[in-house]
mmCIF file of C-alpha atoms and ligand atoms in Angstrom:
data_model
loop_
_atom_site.group_PDB
_atom_site.id
_atom_site.type_symbol
_atom_site.label_atom_id
_atom_site.label_comp_id
_atom_site.label_asym_id
_atom_site.label_seq_id
_atom_site.Cartn_x
_atom_site.Cartn_y
_atom_site.Cartn_z
ATOM 1 C CA MET A 290 101.081 82.803 79.497
ATOM 2 C CA ALA A 291 104.494 84.090 78.386
ATOM 3 C CA THR A 292 107.024 84.532 81.147
ATOM 4 C CA THR A 293 110.164 86.598 81.484
ATOM 5 C CA GLY A 294 112.291 83.909 83.164
ATOM 6 C CA CYS A 295 112.862 83.109 86.818
ATOM 7 C CA SER A 296 112.930 85.905 89.359
ATOM 8 C CA LYS A 297 112.165 86.479 93.007
ATOM 9 C CA TRP A 298 108.654 87.353 94.062
ATOM 10 C CA ALA A 299 107.934 90.608 95.890
ATOM 11 C CA ILE A 300 104.810 92.464 96.888
ATOM 12 C CA ALA A 301 103.891 95.947 98.117
ATOM 13 C CA VAL A 302 100.523 97.209 99.260
ATOM 14 C CA HIS A 303 99.287 100.687 100.171
ATOM 15 C CA GLY A 304 96.272 101.843 102.103
ATOM 16 C CA GLY A 305 96.463 105.429 100.924
ATOM 17 C CA ALA A 306 98.639 108.478 101.328
ATOM 18 C CA GLY A 307 97.703 110.991 103.991
ATOM 19 C CA VAL A 308 96.800 108.794 106.943
ATOM 20 C CA ASP A 309 94.346 109.057 109.774
ATOM 21 C CA PRO A 310 96.248 109.869 112.977
ATOM 22 C CA ASN A 311 93.567 107.986 114.936
ATOM 23 C CA LEU A 312 94.324 104.761 113.122
ATOM 24 C CA PRO A 313 93.801 102.089 115.781
ATOM 25 C CA LEU A 314 97.103 100.562 116.813
ATOM 26 C CA GLU A 315 96.082 97.065 115.788
ATOM 27 C CA ARG A 316 95.460 98.391 112.282
ATOM 28 C CA GLN A 317 98.927 99.866 112.105
ATOM 29 C CA GLY A 318 100.562 96.433 111.921
ATOM 30 C CA GLY A 319 104.224 96.454 112.852
ATOM 31 C CA GLY A 320 106.526 93.796 114.197
ATOM 32 C CA ASN A 321 106.664 90.643 112.141
ATOM 33 C CA ALA A 322 102.959 90.279 111.545
ATOM 34 C CA PRO A 323 101.868 91.152 108.010
ATOM 35 C CA PRO A 324 98.390 92.637 107.699
ATOM 36 C CA PRO A 325 95.919 89.946 106.547
ATOM 37 C CA CYS A 326 95.681 91.414 103.031
ATOM 38 C CA LEU A 327 99.458 91.203 102.582
ATOM 39 C CA ALA A 328 99.549 87.679 104.019
ATOM 40 C CA ALA A 329 97.052 86.580 101.364
ATOM 41 C CA GLY A 330 99.225 88.048 98.618
ATOM 42 C CA ILE A 331 102.379 86.460 100.022
ATOM 43 C CA ALA A 332 100.701 83.048 100.152
ATOM 44 C CA ALA A 333 99.571 83.399 96.516
ATOM 45 C CA LEU A 334 103.049 84.338 95.316
ATOM 46 C CA GLN A 335 104.734 81.639 97.395
ATOM 47 C CA SER A 336 102.516 79.033 95.808
ATOM 48 C CA GLY A 337 103.502 80.251 92.332
ATOM 49 C CA GLU A 338 100.337 82.113 91.371
ATOM 50 C CA PRO A 339 100.672 84.894 88.788
ATOM 51 C CA ALA A 340 101.250 88.448 90.030
ATOM 52 C CA VAL A 341 97.958 89.570 88.511
ATOM 53 C CA ASP A 342 96.049 87.053 90.680
ATOM 54 C CA ALA A 343 97.924 88.202 93.788
ATOM 55 C CA VAL A 344 97.172 91.912 93.299
ATOM 56 C CA GLU A 345 93.497 91.238 92.619
ATOM 57 C CA LEU A 346 93.238 89.062 95.723
ATOM 58 C CA VAL A 347 94.871 91.640 97.991
ATOM 59 C CA VAL A 348 92.749 94.519 96.702
ATOM 60 C CA ARG A 349 89.560 92.434 97.042
ATOM 61 C CA GLU A 350 90.383 91.901 100.728
ATOM 62 C CA MET A 351 90.830 95.617 101.235
ATOM 63 C CA GLU A 352 87.644 96.439 99.325
ATOM 64 C CA SER A 353 85.703 94.301 101.792
ATOM 65 C CA ASP A 354 87.145 96.189 104.767
ATOM 66 C CA PRO A 355 85.055 99.302 105.559
ATOM 67 C CA PHE A 356 88.133 100.945 107.005
ATOM 68 C CA PHE A 357 89.448 101.700 103.522
ATOM 69 C CA ASN A 358 88.115 104.029 100.843
ATOM 70 C CA ALA A 359 87.406 101.256 98.338
ATOM 71 C CA GLY A 360 84.429 98.945 97.938
ATOM 72 C CA ARG A 361 82.605 98.919 101.297
ATOM 73 C CA GLY A 362 83.539 102.176 103.076
ATOM 74 C CA SER A 363 83.986 104.166 99.875
ATOM 75 C CA VAL A 364 83.694 107.896 100.398
ATOM 76 C CA LEU A 365 80.589 109.695 99.199
ATOM 77 C CA THR A 366 79.858 112.048 96.365
ATOM 78 C CA ARG A 367 78.255 115.428 96.847
ATOM 79 C CA ASN A 368 74.873 113.685 96.419
ATOM 80 C CA GLY A 369 75.645 111.119 99.122
ATOM 81 C CA THR A 370 76.119 108.260 96.648
ATOM 82 C CA VAL A 371 79.132 106.038 95.948
ATOM 83 C CA GLU A 372 80.924 106.113 92.603
ATOM 84 C CA MET A 373 83.753 103.601 92.867
ATOM 85 C CA GLU A 374 86.654 103.202 90.457
ATOM 86 C CA ALA A 375 89.374 100.615 89.992
ATOM 87 C CA SER A 376 92.006 99.479 87.534
ATOM 88 C CA ILE A 377 94.311 96.528 87.065
ATOM 89 C CA MET A 378 97.262 96.009 84.766
ATOM 90 C CA ASP A 379 99.183 92.872 83.950
ATOM 91 C CA GLY A 380 102.678 93.829 82.783
ATOM 92 C CA ASN A 381 102.990 90.437 81.176
ATOM 93 C CA GLY A 382 101.578 91.405 77.789
ATOM 94 C CA ARG A 383 100.559 94.888 78.988
ATOM 95 C CA LEU A 384 96.907 94.034 79.428
ATOM 96 C CA CYS A 385 94.678 96.369 81.367
ATOM 97 C CA GLY A 386 91.133 96.922 82.536
ATOM 98 C CA ALA A 387 89.388 99.731 84.398
ATOM 99 C CA VAL A 388 85.998 100.800 85.708
ATOM 100 C CA SER A 389 84.526 104.051 87.003
ATOM 101 C CA GLY A 390 81.209 105.133 88.428
ATOM 102 C CA VAL A 391 80.141 101.751 89.795
ATOM 103 C CA SER A 392 77.778 101.860 92.736
ATOM 104 C CA THR A 393 76.609 98.267 93.304
ATOM 105 C CA VAL A 394 79.599 96.051 92.471
ATOM 106 C CA LYS A 395 81.012 94.425 95.611
ATOM 107 C CA ASN A 396 84.556 94.187 94.229
ATOM 108 C CA PRO A 397 85.268 96.805 91.558
ATOM 109 C CA ILE A 398 88.814 95.443 91.097
ATOM 110 C CA SER A 399 87.439 92.102 89.898
ATOM 111 C CA LEU A 400 85.130 93.912 87.484
ATOM 112 C CA ALA A 401 88.175 95.774 86.133
ATOM 113 C CA ARG A 402 89.861 92.414 85.615
ATOM 114 C CA LEU A 403 86.816 91.125 83.741
ATOM 115 C CA VAL A 404 86.917 94.211 81.509
ATOM 116 C CA MET A 405 90.549 93.303 80.802
ATOM 117 C CA GLU A 406 89.893 89.641 80.096
ATOM 118 C CA ARG A 407 86.335 89.341 78.849
ATOM 119 C CA SER A 408 85.513 92.566 77.066
ATOM 120 C CA PRO A 409 86.922 94.002 73.853
ATOM 121 C CA HIS A 410 87.660 97.244 75.756
ATOM 122 C CA SER A 411 89.997 98.606 78.419
ATOM 123 C CA TYR A 412 87.705 100.893 80.385
ATOM 124 C CA LEU A 413 83.968 100.891 81.142
ATOM 125 C CA ALA A 414 82.137 103.494 83.202
ATOM 126 C CA PHE A 415 78.808 104.186 84.919
ATOM 127 C CA GLN A 416 75.730 102.494 83.415
ATOM 128 C CA GLY A 417 77.745 100.494 80.885
ATOM 129 C CA ALA A 418 80.036 99.190 83.612
ATOM 130 C CA GLU A 419 77.051 98.234 85.768
ATOM 131 C CA GLU A 420 75.412 96.403 82.853
ATOM 132 C CA PHE A 421 78.634 94.567 82.082
ATOM 133 C CA ALA A 422 78.892 93.579 85.766
ATOM 134 C CA ARG A 423 75.451 91.993 85.620
ATOM 135 C CA GLN A 424 76.214 90.191 82.357
ATOM 136 C CA GLN A 425 79.359 88.764 83.961
ATOM 137 C CA GLY A 426 77.463 87.676 87.059
ATOM 138 C CA VAL A 427 79.690 89.436 89.602
ATOM 139 C CA GLU A 428 78.448 89.914 93.149
ATOM 140 C CA ILE A 429 76.061 92.860 93.346
ATOM 141 C CA MET A 430 75.152 94.604 96.617
ATOM 142 C CA ASP A 431 72.568 97.142 97.608
ATOM 143 C CA GLU A 432 74.091 100.618 97.596
ATOM 144 C CA SER A 433 73.587 100.799 101.377
ATOM 145 C CA TYR A 434 76.248 98.078 101.823
ATOM 146 C CA PHE A 435 78.960 100.518 100.729
ATOM 147 C CA ILE A 436 77.832 103.508 102.795
ATOM 148 C CA THR A 437 79.159 103.680 106.347
ATOM 149 C CA GLU A 438 77.858 105.926 109.125
ATOM 150 C CA ALA A 439 81.307 107.442 109.530
ATOM 151 C CA ASN A 440 81.311 108.507 105.889
ATOM 152 C CA VAL A 441 77.802 109.975 106.134
ATOM 153 C CA SER A 442 78.957 112.114 109.085
ATOM 154 C CA MET A 443 82.104 113.107 107.279
ATOM 155 C CA LEU A 444 80.181 114.172 104.199
ATOM 156 C CA LYS A 445 78.066 116.465 106.380
ATOM 157 C CA LEU A 446 81.214 118.055 107.769
ATOM 158 C CA ALA A 447 82.757 118.346 104.337
ATOM 159 C CA LYS A 448 79.650 120.133 103.092
ATOM 160 C CA GLN A 449 79.652 122.499 106.067
ATOM 161 C CA ALA A 450 83.272 123.293 105.297
ATOM 162 C CA ASN A 451 82.445 123.499 101.604
ATOM 163 C CA SER A 452 85.457 121.258 101.033
ATOM 164 C CA ILE A 453 86.414 118.252 99.033
ATOM 165 C CA LEU A 454 88.402 116.166 101.446
ATOM 166 C CA TYR A 455 91.927 115.842 100.276
ATOM 167 C CA ASP A 456 92.998 113.734 103.224
ATOM 168 C CA TYR A 457 96.633 114.115 102.228
ATOM 169 C CA LYS A 458 96.681 117.929 102.372
ATOM 170 C CA VAL A 459 97.520 119.943 105.424
ATOM 171 C CA PRO A 460 94.155 121.182 106.662
ATOM 172 C CA ASP A 461 94.985 124.873 106.500
ATOM 173 C CA THR A 462 95.443 124.621 102.751
ATOM 174 C CA PHE A 463 91.713 124.134 102.538
ATOM 175 C CA GLY A 464 90.774 126.480 105.286
ATOM 176 C CA VAL A 465 88.958 123.724 107.165
ATOM 177 C CA SER A 466 91.161 123.501 110.231
ATOM 178 C CA ALA A 467 88.331 124.772 112.391
ATOM 179 C CA VAL A 468 86.174 121.768 111.465
ATOM 180 C CA LEU A 469 87.005 119.002 113.882
ATOM 181 C CA MET A 470 85.959 115.425 114.314
ATOM 182 C CA ASN A 471 87.110 113.866 117.610
ATOM 183 C CA GLY A 472 89.373 116.870 117.918
ATOM 184 C CA LEU A 473 91.056 116.292 114.573
ATOM 185 C CA PRO A 474 90.772 118.414 111.460
ATOM 186 C CA ILE A 475 88.555 116.464 109.114
ATOM 187 C CA ALA A 476 90.869 117.035 106.205
ATOM 188 C CA ILE A 477 93.240 114.474 107.668
ATOM 189 C CA TYR A 478 90.525 112.108 108.794
ATOM 190 C CA ALA A 479 89.301 110.670 105.514
ATOM 191 C CA PRO A 480 89.633 106.955 104.728
ATOM 192 C CA GLU A 481 92.159 105.863 102.194
ATOM 193 C CA THR A 482 92.446 104.430 98.691
ATOM 194 C CA VAL A 483 94.085 101.006 98.296
ATOM 195 C CA GLY A 484 96.565 99.489 95.876
ATOM 196 C CA CYS A 485 98.869 96.543 95.390
ATOM 197 C CA THR A 486 101.861 95.800 93.170
ATOM 198 C CA ALA A 487 103.515 92.412 92.826
ATOM 199 C CA VAL A 488 106.113 90.511 90.849
ATOM 200 C CA ASP A 489 105.844 86.739 90.737
ATOM 201 C CA LYS A 490 108.630 84.187 90.593
ATOM 202 C CA TYR A 491 108.612 84.330 86.800
ATOM 203 C CA GLY A 492 109.285 88.080 86.849
ATOM 204 C CA ARG A 493 105.768 89.054 85.788
ATOM 205 C CA CYS A 494 104.700 92.417 87.246
ATOM 206 C CA ALA A 495 101.116 93.526 87.981
ATOM 207 C CA ALA A 496 99.399 96.470 89.660
ATOM 208 C CA ALA A 497 95.884 97.127 90.986
ATOM 209 C CA THR A 498 94.257 100.219 92.521
ATOM 210 C CA SER A 499 90.746 100.741 93.909
ATOM 211 C CA THR A 500 89.002 103.765 95.411
ATOM 212 C CA GLY A 501 85.807 105.628 96.131
ATOM 213 C CA GLY A 502 87.626 108.799 95.049
ATOM 214 C CA LEU A 503 87.337 111.940 97.136
ATOM 215 C CA MET A 504 84.755 112.751 99.801
ATOM 216 C CA ASN A 505 82.217 115.324 98.543
ATOM 217 C CA LYS A 506 83.444 114.986 94.961
ATOM 218 C CA ILE A 507 81.213 116.221 92.150
ATOM 219 C CA ASN A 508 79.214 113.334 90.686
ATOM 220 C CA GLY A 509 80.939 112.040 87.601
ATOM 221 C CA ARG A 510 84.411 113.089 88.758
ATOM 222 C CA ILE A 511 87.057 110.602 87.648
ATOM 223 C CA GLY A 512 90.364 110.452 89.496
ATOM 224 C CA ASP A 513 93.713 108.879 88.762
ATOM 225 C CA SER A 514 92.984 105.438 90.200
ATOM 226 C CA PRO A 515 91.200 103.983 87.142
ATOM 227 C CA LEU A 516 93.485 105.721 84.667
ATOM 228 C CA ILE A 517 96.192 103.477 83.286
ATOM 229 C CA GLY A 518 99.477 105.389 83.362
ATOM 230 C CA SER A 519 98.285 107.761 86.087
ATOM 231 C CA GLY A 520 97.171 105.755 89.140
ATOM 232 C CA THR A 521 98.161 102.301 87.892
ATOM 233 C CA TYR A 522 100.762 100.930 85.512
ATOM 234 C CA ALA A 523 102.625 97.684 84.893
ATOM 235 C CA CYS A 524 105.029 96.607 82.186
ATOM 236 C CA ARG A 525 107.981 94.276 81.701
ATOM 237 C CA ASP A 526 110.172 96.309 84.088
ATOM 238 C CA CYS A 527 107.923 97.287 86.985
ATOM 239 C CA ALA A 528 104.458 97.767 88.468
ATOM 240 C CA VAL A 529 103.204 100.940 90.179
ATOM 241 C CA SER A 530 100.102 101.957 92.159
ATOM 242 C CA CYS A 531 99.565 105.574 93.243
ATOM 243 C CA THR A 532 97.473 107.349 95.832
ATOM 244 C CA GLY A 533 96.896 110.983 96.733
ATOM 245 C CA GLU A 534 95.630 114.014 94.888
ATOM 246 C CA GLY A 535 94.160 112.485 91.758
ATOM 247 C CA GLU A 536 94.245 115.633 89.669
ATOM 248 C CA ALA A 537 98.000 116.083 90.329
ATOM 249 C CA ILE A 538 98.709 112.403 89.645
ATOM 250 C CA ILE A 539 96.853 112.663 86.336
ATOM 251 C CA ARG A 540 98.840 115.738 85.310
ATOM 252 C CA ALA A 541 102.083 113.915 86.120
ATOM 253 C CA THR A 542 101.074 110.558 84.569
ATOM 254 C CA LEU A 543 102.826 109.418 87.693
ATOM 255 C CA ALA A 544 102.728 105.627 87.433
ATOM 256 C CA ARG A 545 103.858 105.582 83.811
ATOM 257 C CA ASP A 546 106.599 108.079 84.596
ATOM 258 C CA VAL A 547 108.257 105.643 86.998
ATOM 259 C CA ALA A 548 108.291 103.014 84.240
ATOM 260 C CA ALA A 549 109.474 105.518 81.623
ATOM 261 C CA LEU A 550 112.370 106.681 83.816
ATOM 262 C CA MET A 551 113.493 103.058 84.091
ATOM 263 C CA GLU A 552 112.890 102.298 80.431
ATOM 264 C CA TYR A 553 114.350 105.400 78.783
ATOM 265 C CA LYS A 554 116.797 106.699 81.374
ATOM 266 C CA GLY A 555 117.987 103.358 82.698
ATOM 267 C CA MET A 556 117.219 104.306 86.306
ATOM 268 C CA GLY A 557 116.835 101.686 88.995
ATOM 269 C CA LEU A 558 113.454 101.292 90.676
ATOM 270 C CA LYS A 559 114.173 103.387 93.772
ATOM 271 C CA GLU A 560 115.804 106.181 91.781
ATOM 272 C CA ALA A 561 112.850 106.291 89.389
ATOM 273 C CA VAL A 562 110.347 106.389 92.273
ATOM 274 C CA ASP A 563 112.209 109.211 94.036
ATOM 275 C CA CYS A 564 112.563 111.196 90.832
ATOM 276 C CA ALA A 565 108.863 110.829 89.986
ATOM 277 C CA ILE A 566 107.755 111.922 93.467
ATOM 278 C CA LYS A 567 110.230 114.800 93.780
ATOM 279 C CA GLU A 568 110.281 116.155 90.258
ATOM 280 C CA LYS A 569 107.071 115.249 88.481
ATOM 281 C CA LEU A 570 104.338 116.153 90.940
ATOM 282 C CA ASP A 571 104.641 119.935 90.810
ATOM 283 C CA LYS A 572 102.693 121.112 93.826
ATOM 284 C CA GLY A 573 100.628 117.937 94.152
ATOM 285 C CA PHE A 574 100.512 115.582 97.127
ATOM 286 C CA ALA A 575 100.801 111.881 96.456
ATOM 287 C CA GLY A 576 102.527 108.615 97.158
ATOM 288 C CA LEU A 577 103.162 105.360 95.341
ATOM 289 C CA ILE A 578 104.353 101.814 95.780
ATOM 290 C CA ALA A 579 106.290 99.881 93.158
ATOM 291 C CA VAL A 580 108.013 96.576 92.459
ATOM 292 C CA SER A 581 110.529 95.718 89.754
ATOM 293 C CA ALA A 582 110.800 92.593 87.637
ATOM 294 C CA LYS A 583 114.020 91.837 89.548
ATOM 295 C CA GLY A 584 112.053 91.469 92.770
ATOM 296 C CA GLU A 585 112.799 94.876 94.339
ATOM 297 C CA VAL A 586 110.223 96.946 96.226
ATOM 298 C CA ALA A 587 110.209 100.735 96.590
ATOM 299 C CA TYR A 588 107.865 103.457 97.718
ATOM 300 C CA GLY A 589 107.793 107.212 97.896
ATOM 301 C CA PHE A 590 105.428 109.940 99.095
ATOM 302 C CA ASN A 591 105.416 113.665 99.820
ATOM 303 C CA THR A 592 102.446 113.487 102.226
ATOM 304 C CA SER A 593 102.675 113.146 106.013
ATOM 305 C CA GLY A 594 102.443 109.388 105.720
ATOM 306 C CA MET A 595 101.365 106.450 103.611
ATOM 307 C CA PHE A 596 100.030 103.202 104.979
ATOM 308 C CA ARG A 597 102.160 100.562 103.327
ATOM 309 C CA ALA A 598 103.439 97.059 103.725
ATOM 310 C CA CYS A 599 105.814 95.002 101.643
ATOM 311 C CA ALA A 600 107.541 91.652 101.583
ATOM 312 C CA ASP A 601 109.875 89.709 99.335
ATOM 313 C CA GLU A 602 111.122 86.206 98.775
ATOM 314 C CA ASP A 603 114.307 86.817 100.808
ATOM 315 C CA GLY A 604 112.252 87.307 103.956
ATOM 316 C CA PHE A 605 112.260 91.108 104.002
ATOM 317 C CA MET A 606 109.062 92.526 105.439
ATOM 318 C CA GLU A 607 108.032 96.045 106.397
ATOM 319 C CA VAL A 608 104.791 97.507 107.701
ATOM 320 C CA ALA A 609 104.967 101.268 108.056
ATOM 321 C CA ILE A 610 103.042 104.511 107.926
ATOM 322 C CA TRP A 611 105.289 107.469 108.563
ATOM 323 C CA GLU A 612 108.541 108.436 106.856
HETATM 324 N N1 LIG B 920 93.843 109.230 94.252
HETATM 325 C C1 LIG B 920 92.491 109.126 94.719
HETATM 326 C C2 LIG B 920 91.625 110.054 93.916
HETATM 327 O O1 LIG B 920 92.028 111.178 93.664
HETATM 328 C C3 LIG B 920 92.316 109.429 96.172
HETATM 329 C C4 LIG B 920 93.325 108.814 97.122
HETATM 330 O O2 LIG B 920 94.282 108.206 96.704
HETATM 331 O O3 LIG B 920 93.126 108.941 98.350
HETATM 332 O O4 LIG B 920 90.536 109.673 93.581
#
């Protein structure tokens, strides 16, 4: 594998923009304790593993946690089914893989990686992605494994409100503020998409994003998360993973824009992230995490919050939700 010389490792993870105000305190992290998913990524990078392995590992952990809208716990389509999507990009060589419309694959992010490494293509969807998963021998689960009771209840409420749940929008925007769950408007109650970006000690950047999409979405809807350049991007300079209103992120090609601002305008990572969030999203609501090949981490969002955690080789660590 070609490398870009020695660097400092860094990692950033998000658990979605928007944020459930009822998030149990123990899930909010804080203090010096990294959430388990971040700890796994840190350990991988400390032991010299490539960034692409670290981001896959972290996202796999989050896909197995029903709290997040990815893998187990994915939100439901209008028909009550799951249609999961994921993408991964290795900036070292600009390799990428993506999947959409998978409903039985335990870890969609690992299937995306297999598309990247073992197929002649970059993106497989629906039946073709499921067939490829079986050919590759990945872990397959019954569809019931992914569907949680909380999501079934939330789908009912979403249907009553005739709303797709944009968890990152203020409820009134969708006219669903009267629909409450535990006293909270359901539009801010939805579980969250996950993503991870990392740079390893050789300066190789990678990004991974995984989601069930939006609650009550039309079957067949594809969001930003599997789209390289929109929800996920990595190159020689940086790696980016986005979350939020997929349609707005797609219009802004948000992840690629951060890289392009660095590449063509010579901006630093933080400046590029701020510019992309403030100037490229139009009226959309979204957030993103990013790392640079120099070992910097940055994030930005224009939602009420974004679950995020980051760490770097110098001992910096942050676990945060709100601004
Ligand atoms: N961006 C995801 C989508 O639109 C949702 C999210 O990030 O919460 O599918």
